[in-house]
Tab-separated table of C-alpha atoms in Angstrom:
chain	number	residue	atom	x	y	z
A	30	MET	CA	76.399	171.979	92.491
A	31	THR	CA	75.058	168.531	93.324
A	32	LEU	CA	75.657	166.829	96.665
A	33	ARG	CA	78.109	164.447	95.004
A	34	GLN	CA	80.046	167.316	93.439
A	35	ALA	CA	80.237	169.047	96.832
A	36	LEU	CA	81.508	165.837	98.404
A	37	VAL	CA	84.139	165.414	95.675
A	38	THR	CA	85.327	168.993	96.221
A	39	ALA	CA	85.455	168.623	100.003
A	40	HIS	CA	87.250	165.259	99.661
A	41	LEU	CA	89.847	166.814	97.343
A	42	ILE	CA	90.475	170.002	99.327
A	43	LEU	CA	90.573	168.389	102.759
A	44	GLY	CA	92.703	165.565	101.395
A	45	CYS	CA	95.273	168.047	100.126
A	46	ILE	CA	95.278	169.869	103.479
A	47	ALA	CA	95.678	166.684	105.519
A	48	ALA	CA	98.106	164.883	103.206
A	49	PRO	CA	101.431	166.242	104.590
A	50	ILE	CA	100.489	165.401	108.179
A	51	LEU	CA	99.000	162.020	107.292
A	52	ILE	CA	102.169	161.089	105.387
A	53	ILE	CA	104.250	161.853	108.504
A	54	LEU	CA	101.863	159.908	110.733
A	55	GLY	CA	101.736	156.989	108.324
A	56	LEU	CA	105.498	156.632	107.974
A	57	SER	CA	106.168	157.076	111.697
A	58	GLY	CA	103.357	154.654	112.543
A	59	ALA	CA	104.832	152.072	110.181
A	60	ALA	CA	108.189	152.454	111.949
A	61	LEU	CA	106.547	151.994	115.357
A	62	VAL	CA	105.179	148.621	114.248
A	63	PHE	CA	108.790	147.427	114.269
A	64	GLU	CA	109.812	149.401	117.352
A	65	ASP	CA	111.353	146.476	119.245
A	66	GLU	CA	113.278	145.287	116.200
A	67	ILE	CA	114.597	148.770	115.379
A	68	GLU	CA	115.634	149.456	118.973
A	69	ALA	CA	117.343	146.067	119.198
A	70	ALA	CA	119.236	146.685	115.954
A	71	ALA	CA	120.345	150.146	117.111
A	72	ASN	CA	121.384	148.883	120.557
A	73	SER	CA	122.143	145.208	120.040
A	74	ALA	CA	125.029	145.152	122.568
A	75	LEU	CA	122.811	146.705	125.253
A	76	LEU	CA	119.365	145.230	124.625
A	77	ARG	CA	119.920	141.687	123.328
A	78	VAL	CA	121.268	138.773	125.382
A	79	GLY	CA	121.646	135.039	124.942
A	80	VAL	CA	119.282	132.811	126.913
A	81	SER	CA	121.250	130.677	129.371
A	82	GLY	CA	119.035	129.043	131.983
A	83	PRO	CA	116.634	130.748	134.380
A	84	ALA	CA	116.872	134.460	135.077
A	85	LEU	CA	118.603	135.536	138.269
A	86	SER	CA	116.552	136.427	141.320
A	87	LEU	CA	116.493	140.074	142.358
A	88	PRO	CA	118.688	139.528	145.463
A	89	VAL	CA	121.345	137.801	143.325
A	90	LEU	CA	121.048	140.564	140.742
A	91	GLU	CA	121.513	143.143	143.483
A	92	ALA	CA	124.652	141.329	144.639
A	93	HIS	CA	126.086	141.601	141.120
A	94	ILE	CA	125.351	145.339	141.109
A	95	ASP	CA	126.982	145.694	144.510
A	96	SER	CA	130.258	144.419	143.102
A	97	SER	CA	130.443	147.461	140.824
A	98	TYR	CA	128.461	149.927	142.945
A	99	PRO	CA	129.070	149.014	146.592
A	100	GLY	CA	126.089	149.592	148.865
A	101	PHE	CA	123.664	150.469	146.071
A	102	HIS	CA	120.190	148.930	146.373
A	103	LEU	CA	117.572	148.230	143.696
A	104	THR	CA	114.840	150.818	143.266
A	105	ALA	CA	113.373	149.754	139.913
A	106	VAL	CA	113.539	146.872	137.465
A	107	SER	CA	112.031	146.604	133.986
A	108	PHE	CA	111.973	142.950	132.968
A	109	GLY	CA	112.197	143.406	129.207
A	110	THR	CA	109.861	142.322	126.446
A	111	GLY	CA	111.041	138.740	126.056
A	112	PRO	CA	113.609	136.115	127.084
A	113	ARG	CA	116.308	137.655	124.864
A	114	SER	CA	115.878	141.161	126.291
A	115	SER	CA	118.191	142.739	128.821
A	116	TRP	CA	116.730	144.174	132.009
A	117	SER	CA	116.690	147.883	132.772
A	118	VAL	CA	117.664	148.442	136.398
A	119	SER	CA	117.856	151.495	138.645
A	120	ALA	CA	119.891	151.437	141.853
A	121	ALA	CA	120.375	154.108	144.515
A	122	ALA	CA	123.290	154.840	146.818
A	123	PRO	CA	122.818	154.062	150.531
A	124	VAL	CA	123.333	157.744	151.367
A	125	GLY	CA	122.472	160.810	149.331
A	126	ASP	CA	120.657	161.143	146.019
A	127	SER	CA	123.156	159.347	143.785
A	128	SER	CA	121.681	156.690	141.502
A	129	VAL	CA	122.512	154.723	138.377
A	130	ASP	CA	120.397	153.383	135.493
A	131	LEU	CA	121.880	150.176	134.107
A	132	LEU	CA	121.190	147.572	131.437
A	133	ILE	CA	121.934	144.083	132.763
A	134	ASN	CA	122.074	140.546	131.406
A	135	PRO	CA	119.394	138.830	133.545
A	136	TYR	CA	121.064	135.412	133.218
A	137	THR	CA	124.628	136.325	134.167
A	138	GLY	CA	124.223	139.600	136.038
A	139	ARG	CA	126.789	141.275	133.789
A	140	ILE	CA	126.329	145.021	133.415
A	141	LEU	CA	126.011	145.726	129.696
A	142	GLY	CA	126.075	149.499	129.960
A	143	THR	CA	124.130	152.488	131.212
A	144	ALA	CA	120.862	153.933	129.974
A	145	ASP	CA	122.731	157.017	128.749
A	146	GLN	CA	124.524	154.848	126.187
A	147	GLU	CA	121.278	153.697	124.571
A	148	HIS	CA	120.337	155.174	121.199
A	149	ASP	CA	116.727	156.064	121.922
A	150	VAL	CA	115.721	156.815	118.333
A	151	MET	CA	112.229	155.361	118.723
A	152	ARG	CA	111.392	157.834	121.474
A	153	TRP	CA	111.682	160.591	118.890
A	154	VAL	CA	109.540	158.590	116.475
A	155	HIS	CA	106.920	158.297	119.248
A	156	LEU	CA	106.969	162.056	119.788
A	157	LEU	CA	106.710	162.647	116.040
A	158	HIS	CA	103.783	160.256	115.661
A	159	THR	CA	101.786	161.416	118.674
A	160	ARG	CA	102.489	165.154	118.736
A	161	LEU	CA	104.687	166.077	115.765
A	162	MET	CA	107.407	166.980	118.293
A	163	ALA	CA	105.406	170.106	119.111
A	164	GLY	CA	103.979	169.395	122.560
A	165	SER	CA	100.277	169.769	123.285
A	166	GLN	CA	99.719	171.917	120.197
A	167	GLY	CA	101.170	169.188	118.003
A	168	GLN	CA	98.948	166.660	119.763
A	169	THR	CA	95.912	168.758	118.855
A	170	VAL	CA	97.038	168.910	115.215
A	171	VAL	CA	97.366	165.111	115.161
A	172	ALA	CA	93.813	164.794	116.524
A	173	MET	CA	92.521	167.149	113.841
A	174	ALA	CA	94.348	165.088	111.211
A	175	ALA	CA	92.604	161.987	112.577
A	176	LEU	CA	89.242	163.741	112.204
A	177	LEU	CA	90.084	164.598	108.602
A	178	LEU	CA	91.185	161.016	107.974
A	179	ALA	CA	87.850	159.738	109.295
A	180	PHE	CA	86.038	162.088	106.910
A	181	LEU	CA	88.262	161.079	103.975
A	182	ALA	CA	87.661	157.378	104.644
A	183	ALA	CA	83.874	157.833	104.886
A	184	SER	CA	83.528	160.233	101.955
A	185	GLY	CA	85.901	158.123	99.866
A	186	LEU	CA	83.710	155.079	100.413
A	187	VAL	CA	80.602	157.013	99.339
A	188	LEU	CA	82.322	158.317	96.212
A	189	TRP	CA	83.777	154.900	95.351
A	190	TRP	CA	80.528	153.022	95.879
A	191	ARG	CA	78.929	154.046	92.572
A	192	SER	CA	81.743	152.802	90.311
A	193	MET	CA	83.434	150.312	92.656
A	194	VAL	CA	86.662	150.472	90.656
A	195	ILE	CA	88.950	147.578	91.640
A	196	THR	CA	91.141	147.384	88.549
A	197	VAL	CA	93.694	149.691	86.931
A	198	ALA	CA	93.679	150.524	83.210
A	199	TRP	CA	97.466	150.491	82.908
A	200	ARG	CA	97.355	151.356	79.191
A	201	GLY	CA	95.265	154.449	79.747
A	202	SER	CA	96.469	158.009	80.231
A	203	LYS	CA	98.533	158.892	83.302
A	204	ARG	CA	95.516	160.680	84.746
A	205	ARG	CA	93.351	157.571	84.259
A	206	VAL	CA	95.995	155.300	85.800
A	207	MET	CA	96.266	157.542	88.874
A	208	PHE	CA	92.467	157.790	89.109
A	209	ASP	CA	92.109	153.992	88.989
A	210	LEU	CA	94.928	153.507	91.485
A	211	HIS	CA	93.354	155.976	93.883
A	212	ASN	CA	89.972	154.300	93.613
A	213	THR	CA	91.308	150.753	93.843
A	214	VAL	CA	93.567	151.382	96.819
A	215	GLY	CA	90.937	153.513	98.510
A	216	GLY	CA	88.279	150.863	97.987
A	217	VAL	CA	90.434	148.396	99.881
A	218	ALA	CA	92.041	150.714	102.441
A	219	TRP	CA	89.083	152.832	103.585
A	220	LEU	CA	88.172	150.422	106.400
A	221	PHE	CA	91.708	150.366	107.821
A	222	LEU	CA	92.065	154.144	107.486
A	223	GLY	CA	88.757	154.594	109.290
A	224	ILE	CA	89.888	152.282	112.079
A	225	PHE	CA	93.180	154.172	112.411
A	226	ALA	CA	91.281	157.463	112.602
A	227	VAL	CA	88.620	156.432	115.124
A	228	THR	CA	91.038	154.626	117.428
A	229	ALA	CA	93.442	157.593	117.274
A	230	LEU	CA	90.626	159.902	118.341
A	231	VAL	CA	89.824	157.610	121.274
A	232	ILE	CA	93.505	157.682	122.281
A	233	HIS	CA	93.465	161.491	122.161
A	234	TRP	CA	90.229	161.774	124.153
A	235	ASP	CA	90.694	158.638	126.254
A	236	GLY	CA	89.507	160.274	129.486
A	237	GLU	CA	86.310	161.549	127.912
A	238	THR	CA	85.722	158.197	126.169
A	239	ASP	CA	86.250	156.338	129.441
A	240	GLN	CA	83.691	158.550	131.205
A	241	TRP	CA	81.168	158.259	128.369
A	242	LEU	CA	81.423	154.473	128.204
A	243	GLY	CA	81.219	154.306	131.986
A	244	ARG	CA	77.922	156.193	131.946
A	245	LEU	CA	76.663	154.143	129.000
A	246	THR	CA	77.398	150.818	130.719
A	247	ASP	CA	76.516	152.107	134.202
A	248	SER	CA	79.875	150.949	135.573
A	249	ALA	CA	81.853	152.468	138.414
A	250	PRO	CA	84.998	154.361	137.421
A	251	LEU	CA	88.338	152.691	137.975
A	252	ALA	CA	89.918	153.611	141.302
A	253	GLN	CA	92.705	156.164	140.962
A	254	PRO	CA	96.242	155.236	142.085
A	255	PRO	CA	97.136	156.346	145.613
A	256	SER	CA	99.337	159.431	145.661
A	257	ALA	CA	101.042	158.765	149.000
A	258	ALA	CA	102.065	155.787	151.104
A	259	PRO	CA	101.180	155.283	154.784
A	260	PRO	CA	103.703	156.716	157.242
A	261	CYS	CA	106.795	154.547	157.560
A	262	THR	CA	107.900	153.649	161.090
A	263	SER	CA	110.872	151.484	160.121
A	264	GLY	CA	112.529	154.207	158.066
A	265	SER	CA	113.376	151.974	155.121
A	266	ALA	CA	111.519	150.123	152.404
A	267	LEU	CA	111.279	146.344	152.180
A	268	PRO	CA	113.593	144.681	149.645
A	269	LEU	CA	112.282	145.016	146.119
A	270	ALA	CA	112.139	141.215	145.729
A	271	GLN	CA	109.827	140.930	148.739
A	272	LEU	CA	107.559	143.690	147.482
A	273	LEU	CA	107.424	142.038	144.072
A	274	ALA	CA	106.424	138.690	145.599
A	275	LEU	CA	103.619	140.348	147.581
A	276	ALA	CA	102.323	142.003	144.425
A	277	GLU	CA	102.517	138.783	142.374
A	278	ALA	CA	100.253	137.052	144.897
A	279	GLN	CA	97.497	139.540	144.032
A	280	VAL	CA	97.351	138.762	140.304
A	281	PRO	CA	98.141	135.083	139.671
A	282	GLY	CA	98.728	134.293	136.017
A	283	ALA	CA	100.146	137.722	135.177
A	284	ARG	CA	103.811	138.427	134.401
A	285	ALA	CA	105.533	141.345	136.111
A	286	THR	CA	107.003	143.773	133.595
A	287	ASN	CA	108.099	146.596	135.874
A	288	VAL	CA	108.535	147.289	139.576
A	289	ARG	CA	109.489	150.708	140.893
A	290	LEU	CA	110.114	152.230	144.304
A	291	ARG	CA	109.415	155.951	143.876
A	292	ASN	CA	110.497	158.856	146.075
A	293	GLY	CA	111.944	156.722	148.839
A	294	VAL	CA	109.222	155.649	151.265
A	295	SER	CA	106.812	158.561	150.737
A	296	ALA	CA	105.163	157.171	147.591
A	297	PRO	CA	103.588	153.754	146.962
A	298	VAL	CA	105.524	151.048	145.167
A	299	ARG	CA	103.996	150.346	141.763
A	300	VAL	CA	104.264	146.948	140.082
A	301	ILE	CA	103.004	146.602	136.514
A	302	PHE	CA	101.771	143.229	135.232
A	303	LYS	CA	100.747	141.803	131.906
A	304	PHE	CA	98.238	138.989	131.368
A	305	PRO	CA	98.722	136.768	128.297
A	306	GLU	CA	95.718	138.275	126.498
A	307	ASP	CA	96.931	141.834	127.131
A	308	ARG	CA	99.002	142.847	124.113
A	309	THR	CA	99.831	146.352	125.285
A	310	PRO	CA	103.630	146.617	125.679
A	311	ALA	CA	103.953	146.688	129.474
A	312	GLY	CA	100.453	145.558	130.455
A	313	ARG	CA	97.579	147.395	132.085
A	314	THR	CA	97.413	145.586	135.444
A	315	GLN	CA	98.922	147.450	138.401
A	316	VAL	CA	99.433	146.711	142.094
A	317	PHE	CA	100.304	149.489	144.563
A	318	LEU	CA	101.991	148.661	147.864
A	319	ALA	CA	103.163	150.489	150.968
A	320	PRO	CA	106.965	150.352	150.674
A	321	CYS	CA	107.724	149.755	154.368
A	322	SER	CA	104.978	147.298	155.334
A	323	GLY	CA	104.103	145.706	151.991
A	324	GLN	CA	100.433	146.503	152.600
A	325	VAL	CA	98.404	146.268	149.395
A	326	LEU	CA	96.922	149.694	148.757
A	327	LEU	CA	95.217	149.092	145.417
A	328	VAL	CA	94.930	146.431	142.721
A	329	ARG	CA	93.936	147.531	139.230
A	330	ASN	CA	93.311	144.195	137.525
A	331	ALA	CA	92.780	144.419	133.752
A	332	ARG	CA	90.662	141.256	133.825
A	333	THR	CA	88.163	142.654	136.316
A	334	ALA	CA	88.359	146.352	135.370
A	335	PRO	CA	85.238	148.120	134.039
A	336	PHE	CA	84.508	147.753	130.329
A	337	SER	CA	85.198	151.453	129.788
A	338	PHE	CA	88.794	151.073	131.032
A	339	ARG	CA	89.445	147.834	129.177
A	340	TYR	CA	88.276	149.371	125.912
A	341	THR	CA	90.022	152.737	126.134
A	342	ALA	CA	93.284	151.607	127.775
A	343	MET	CA	93.701	148.156	126.210
A	344	TRP	CA	91.519	147.084	123.308
A	345	ASN	CA	91.463	150.411	121.488
A	346	ARG	CA	95.247	150.698	121.557
A	347	MET	CA	95.686	147.068	120.490
A	348	ILE	CA	93.391	147.685	117.521
A	349	HIS	CA	95.144	150.941	116.580
A	350	THR	CA	98.606	149.359	116.535
A	351	GLY	CA	97.559	145.962	115.174
A	352	ASP	CA	98.864	144.234	118.300
A	353	VAL	CA	95.461	142.584	118.626
A	354	PHE	CA	96.541	140.217	115.812
A	355	GLY	CA	100.111	139.718	117.074
A	356	TRP	CA	102.781	139.983	114.430
């Protein structure tokens, strides 16, 4: 058996083994490209609003919530993906552990519904695409499928290179038509399939990739988020609007996408930001604050982060999803 014959056999056998999984990953990945549009269509009454002037400030928004949930205070706000998106808001009761998760029109303050009413179909698509809905074992299978896809893309290019078929003999036998189609599509698609495979592997082993690139570029690792906040003497956290303003001062030019007060005053407040060039959904810039004093505990700025972090957490994902080219 020649080397080429061995490669053809391996390409055929491994392709047949990987095909069912790759079909699932391909279809679910195609759906995720239109995630925002699908979610909006499935939950139009909850997620889509009309633009009518500037968005309300957080204190005014809190006053609107108070009319329906007296005494409740904001603990988290997700500012949506665009001007026509509703805001996702969490509010907690003044006493006890009671809380509500609401979807709110940011221009009028009207409560559109609760998070429980949302049809979260794309969450299941995410789980299918990243782990086949089978937990860590499914995640490992997806990584193995990515390895096989990388091999299929590389071996397919080698096998195609001799003939470089880019046309289809439509009047030939069915076998010849399928052979030409396979070669023609593969000759065009191998680069994209290889990119999907390599970037998927980086996503799976992002920690290891980050460490390897850090050593390669001799850059310091990104500081880890603080796990606890300084002791609180006042007994209560600052208003969420004030904490947000303090965080915004640390990263001028970035748009806040999410602010969350976690575990009362025992954990830091985390504010997530997105710079214009960052096409990841929520952004990769984070500011951590002490909830009672507003002291800045850590700033993880995507613009000044080490190359290893920017590649693994931002650029690699943007390439994998196609977000790097926008629509």
